[in-house]
Amino acid sequence: MILARALDVSRRYGDKIALDRVSFEVRAGELVGLLGPNGAGKSTLVNLLTGIRRPSDGRVELFGGDPRRPGSRRQLGVTPQETGLPASLRVGEVVDFVSAHYDNPLPKTELLDRFGLTGLVRRQTGGLSGGEKRRVAVALAFVGRPRMVFLDEPTTGLDVQARRLLWDGIRSFSAEGGTVVLTSHYLEEIEALARRVVVIGGGRVLADDTVDAVRGLVAVRRVSLTVRGPLPELTGVTGVEREGDRLHLLTGDADRLVRDLVTYDVGFEDLEVRPTSLEEAFLALTREPAAA
Ligand SMILES: Nc1ncnc2c1ncn2[C@@H]1O[C@H](COP(=O)(O)OP(=O)(O)OP(=O)(O)O)[C@@H](O)[C@H]1O
């Protein structure tokens, strides 16, 4: 069952085309990561699907209706990229306030426990750290027992431990059948959480597939080796990183590269060939949109 859909959607801000004929759908139970560099159009897509903005062209649907109608948003939870919490209220009071808007909210203790916030219940939000505020803001998207949540960069500004606490909360919602769409710059986050990744660049969908398939799409391999002398000119190398004597070469044809290293009699040690990280795949995709 499709819970959210964009059909040939474009969004312009003056002369700027933020989204260019994008089609995208989210099915019940999915955990989808929207991945893209700054300004790619991720937030714009989220804002259209959650009824915050209107498309310039094309159609958007949320639970089969117009996202701008409050009735279509009843089963939706959203954490925008930036949120404000009333500084003088305690965390528990903010949760009570938001809960009061729903018929059957999640019990406060359960919500706080799920997101590792129990210890903060009596703290005024104005005195929380940036990371603690962010965790509260994300948890609030879940108060009304939504069927689907949109989380725009949920873990920006969080340290590793806080990020993991949030991931646990998101994972348990997903494990119970909840549907999640999240945007992220943290490739590690998409890999850790999402089964499906949609790469957005320049207002277009560059790839929409599993994390493994997106990596396979660019099929870049990382060949690592330790060399003491200079390297000869090698064909097909698209990137080089150096850590002391250790070199990491990115290439679309690892077999050929290794053959060339042997042919040129390069004295290498500890040769390793492995698939790229999603980050490397993502950089290659956004650098060469035509190849996608
Ligand atoms: N209200 C607006 N007025 C004018 N231009 C806008 C507005 N909102 C977004 N844009 C432009 O549209 C493009 C897409 O922006 P969007 O915020 O959707 O990208 P994003 O992928 O979410 O980026 P980030 O990762 O930096 O949040 C950008 O070029 C941005 O400057």
Short mmCIF file of C-alpha atoms in Angstrom, two decimals, residues 8 39 53 62 76 87 120 135 144 147 190-191 227 232 241 246 252-253 256 268 273:
data_model
loop_
_atom_site.label_atom_id
_atom_site.label_comp_id
_atom_site.label_asym_id
_atom_site.label_seq_id
_atom_site.Cartn_x
_atom_site.Cartn_y
_atom_site.Cartn_z
CA ASP A 8 6.24 14.18 -11.80
CA GLY A 39 20.75 22.00 -1.68
CA ARG A 53 4.61 23.58 0.62
CA LEU A 62 -0.36 11.55 1.46
CA LEU A 76 1.71 11.52 10.18
CA ALA A 87 12.34 27.24 26.71
CA LEU A 120 15.57 14.56 31.18
CA ARG A 135 16.39 14.14 20.55
CA GLY A 144 0.57 10.43 18.30
CA ARG A 147 1.69 5.30 10.81
CA ILE A 190 21.46 5.45 5.90
CA GLU A 191 23.51 2.27 5.85
CA VAL A 227 54.24 1.19 -1.80
CA PRO A 232 53.68 4.83 -12.65
CA GLU A 241 44.15 8.95 -1.11
CA ARG A 246 49.52 3.40 2.26
CA GLY A 252 35.95 1.07 -11.94
CA ASP A 253 38.16 -1.85 -13.06
CA ARG A 256 42.94 -4.20 -14.79
CA PHE A 268 53.52 -3.32 -3.43
CA VAL A 273 40.46 -4.81 -2.99
#
